[in-house]
Amino acid sequence: MIKEIEKLNKEAQNSISSCKNLNELQELKVTYLGKKGRITNILKTIGKLPAKQRPKIGQKANELKNKISSYINSHKKLLENTKQEKIKEEINLDITLPGDKIPAGSKHPISKITEDICEILSPLGFKTVLGPEMETEYHNFEALNIPTEHPSRDVFDTFYLGNSKNAKVLETNKTGKWLLRSQTSTVQIRIMENYSPPLKIVAPGKVYRPDTPDASHSFMFHQIEGLMVDKNVTFSQLKGTLLFLAQELFTPDIKVRFRPHFFPFTEPSVEMDISCIICQGKGCRVCSNTGWLEILGAGMVDPNVFKTVGYNHNKYTGFAFGMGVERLAMLKYGIEDIRLFTENDIRFLKQF
Ligand code: PHE
């Protein structure tokens, strides 16, 4: 019996070491160690042996079982390694080389400026909010104190949607015709309808106006609206906020000036200019030799707007401002054609 076990050891050692692939090795494992395998058979017969022989033979058989499993395991490792080597040779792979770089995209300049402005105003307490692009005449005009006969409500200046015969509805449920918003000032109304003062918001988003596209006109562009309402909000707070914004967005030594203007929803209203960032105010082609660039409209919220949204205009004052993002981006990055923003030319986009 002992001899038989030794013979089996040699035989197993030979067949395992000459085995050429993992499948064959698995078969050998079954042959020797499986439920009906040769070692298992030996172990089963031990019970029938005379009592004296049992311990010794049992010990030998168990030793053999362990040896065979270790032959199999080490040969398995050998086969696996050579398999990997083969694969490496076949595909000529040098795993020490650095991997291919995945090209990373960059932010669109409009997204970049928008995010910058929202981030600059955030520490002053302005929360970023969004409003719908499809709007009602009420939110785009009526509630903003823009009278029915105002030219901006003309079909040549606003995109009206679908069947717009429902103009009469306005007096009853305050909606009017559907349209694509022509200004983000709509968001002022939506916020004040839903929240009570005090509040400070910035509202970025797309606006639409029926313009024929050229280097400086587009029928869709982006605006950022700002609104602050509280007790005792003053014009000097508006000036301070906008000066801070201009300094942070452009350069700390930028100059600003305010010119009287008119907007139906602010009183008084202004336009803000910054000193030309191309020529530093000396006068150049971009600023038409004036040294100044107009960048936004602003003013103190008109009490009529407060009345419409149900705010107490004797208790609260506020300021609002609105600016075109494309114009800011064109000035900041020296872009000469507004159409570049929507053409998706990778050579253009890659620069930001
Ligand atoms: N909505 C105005 C425009 O589109 C800008 C503006 C916003 C002016 C807020 C004053 C206050 O021209």
mmCIF file of N, CA and C and ligand atoms in Angstrom, residues 182-185 188 209 221 223-226 263 265-266 269-270 296-299 319-323, ligand 1:
data_model
loop_
_atom_site.group_PDB
_atom_site.id
_atom_site.type_symbol
_atom_site.label_atom_id
_atom_site.label_comp_id
_atom_site.label_asym_id
_atom_site.label_seq_id
_atom_site.Cartn_x
_atom_site.Cartn_y
_atom_site.Cartn_z
ATOM 1 N N SER A 182 -38.097 88.143 -23.195
ATOM 2 C CA SER A 182 -37.150 89.023 -23.890
ATOM 3 C C SER A 182 -36.177 89.647 -22.894
ATOM 4 N N GLN A 183 -36.361 89.335 -21.611
ATOM 5 C CA GLN A 183 -35.446 89.841 -20.575
ATOM 6 C C GLN A 183 -35.582 88.956 -19.326
ATOM 7 N N THR A 184 -34.494 88.864 -18.562
ATOM 8 C CA THR A 184 -34.552 88.047 -17.335
ATOM 9 C C THR A 184 -35.248 88.800 -16.192
ATOM 10 N N SER A 185 -35.685 90.027 -16.450
ATOM 11 C CA SER A 185 -36.426 90.765 -15.407
ATOM 12 C C SER A 185 -37.700 90.018 -14.996
ATOM 13 N N GLN A 188 -37.454 88.543 -11.602
ATOM 14 C CA GLN A 188 -37.739 89.443 -10.463
ATOM 15 C C GLN A 188 -39.176 89.224 -10.007
ATOM 16 N N ARG A 209 -34.990 87.698 -28.702
ATOM 17 C CA ARG A 209 -35.534 88.885 -29.373
ATOM 18 C C ARG A 209 -35.399 88.702 -30.875
ATOM 19 N N PHE A 221 -29.785 85.322 -26.657
ATOM 20 C CA PHE A 221 -28.552 85.634 -25.925
ATOM 21 C C PHE A 221 -28.806 85.454 -24.431
ATOM 22 N N GLN A 223 -28.698 86.822 -20.337
ATOM 23 C CA GLN A 223 -28.665 87.967 -19.424
ATOM 24 C C GLN A 223 -28.455 87.470 -17.997
ATOM 25 N N ILE A 224 -28.005 88.364 -17.154
ATOM 26 C CA ILE A 224 -27.981 88.076 -15.715
ATOM 27 C C ILE A 224 -28.694 89.225 -15.011
ATOM 28 N N GLU A 225 -29.669 88.854 -14.239
ATOM 29 C CA GLU A 225 -30.485 89.833 -13.531
ATOM 30 C C GLU A 225 -30.067 89.838 -12.060
ATOM 31 N N GLY A 226 -30.128 90.997 -11.439
ATOM 32 C CA GLY A 226 -29.883 91.051 -10.000
ATOM 33 C C GLY A 226 -31.026 91.802 -9.337
ATOM 34 N N PHE A 263 -35.983 102.913 -17.606
ATOM 35 C CA PHE A 263 -36.609 101.588 -17.702
ATOM 36 C C PHE A 263 -37.946 101.690 -16.990
ATOM 37 N N PHE A 265 -39.526 99.681 -15.185
ATOM 38 C CA PHE A 265 -39.633 98.982 -13.896
ATOM 39 C C PHE A 265 -38.660 99.478 -12.851
ATOM 40 N N THR A 266 -37.839 100.492 -13.192
ATOM 41 C CA THR A 266 -36.962 101.096 -12.176
ATOM 42 C C THR A 266 -37.091 102.618 -12.226
ATOM 43 N N SER A 269 -33.586 105.302 -13.081
ATOM 44 C CA SER A 269 -32.879 104.260 -13.832
ATOM 45 C C SER A 269 -31.542 104.802 -14.335
ATOM 46 N N VAL A 270 -30.608 103.890 -14.506
ATOM 47 C CA VAL A 270 -29.286 104.295 -15.011
ATOM 48 C C VAL A 270 -28.742 103.247 -15.978
ATOM 49 N N LEU A 296 -24.329 97.644 -18.536
ATOM 50 C CA LEU A 296 -25.579 97.162 -17.925
ATOM 51 C C LEU A 296 -26.587 98.271 -17.651
ATOM 52 N N GLY A 297 -27.821 97.839 -17.406
ATOM 53 C CA GLY A 297 -28.889 98.742 -17.019
ATOM 54 C C GLY A 297 -29.272 98.439 -15.577
ATOM 55 N N ALA A 298 -29.704 99.474 -14.849
ATOM 56 C CA ALA A 298 -30.036 99.259 -13.431
ATOM 57 C C ALA A 298 -30.938 100.372 -12.922
ATOM 58 N N GLY A 299 -31.319 100.247 -11.666
ATOM 59 C CA GLY A 299 -32.125 101.312 -11.067
ATOM 60 C C GLY A 299 -32.780 100.842 -9.779
ATOM 61 N N PHE A 319 -33.162 97.527 -5.340
ATOM 62 C CA PHE A 319 -32.531 97.858 -6.626
ATOM 63 C C PHE A 319 -32.506 96.627 -7.504
ATOM 64 N N ALA A 320 -32.398 96.891 -8.821
ATOM 65 C CA ALA A 320 -32.308 95.787 -9.780
ATOM 66 C C ALA A 320 -31.287 96.168 -10.837
ATOM 67 N N PHE A 321 -30.666 95.145 -11.410
ATOM 68 C CA PHE A 321 -29.759 95.408 -12.540
ATOM 69 C C PHE A 321 -29.811 94.237 -13.502
ATOM 70 N N GLY A 322 -29.469 94.517 -14.758
ATOM 71 C CA GLY A 322 -29.488 93.448 -15.751
ATOM 72 C C GLY A 322 -28.396 93.684 -16.777
ATOM 73 N N MET A 323 -27.717 92.583 -17.151
ATOM 74 C CA MET A 323 -26.626 92.750 -18.128
ATOM 75 C C MET A 323 -26.604 91.623 -19.136
HETATM 76 N N1 PHE B 1 -34.191 94.225 -18.431
HETATM 77 C C1 PHE B 1 -33.379 95.320 -18.895
HETATM 78 C C2 PHE B 1 -32.971 95.037 -20.342
HETATM 79 O O1 PHE B 1 -33.131 93.940 -20.816
HETATM 80 C C3 PHE B 1 -32.168 95.515 -18.014
HETATM 81 C C4 PHE B 1 -32.502 95.973 -16.627
HETATM 82 C C5 PHE B 1 -32.681 95.055 -15.627
HETATM 83 C C6 PHE B 1 -32.586 97.305 -16.319
HETATM 84 C C7 PHE B 1 -32.963 95.463 -14.330
HETATM 85 C C8 PHE B 1 -32.880 97.734 -15.066
HETATM 86 C C9 PHE B 1 -33.066 96.810 -14.061
HETATM 87 O O2 PHE B 1 -32.476 95.917 -21.026
#
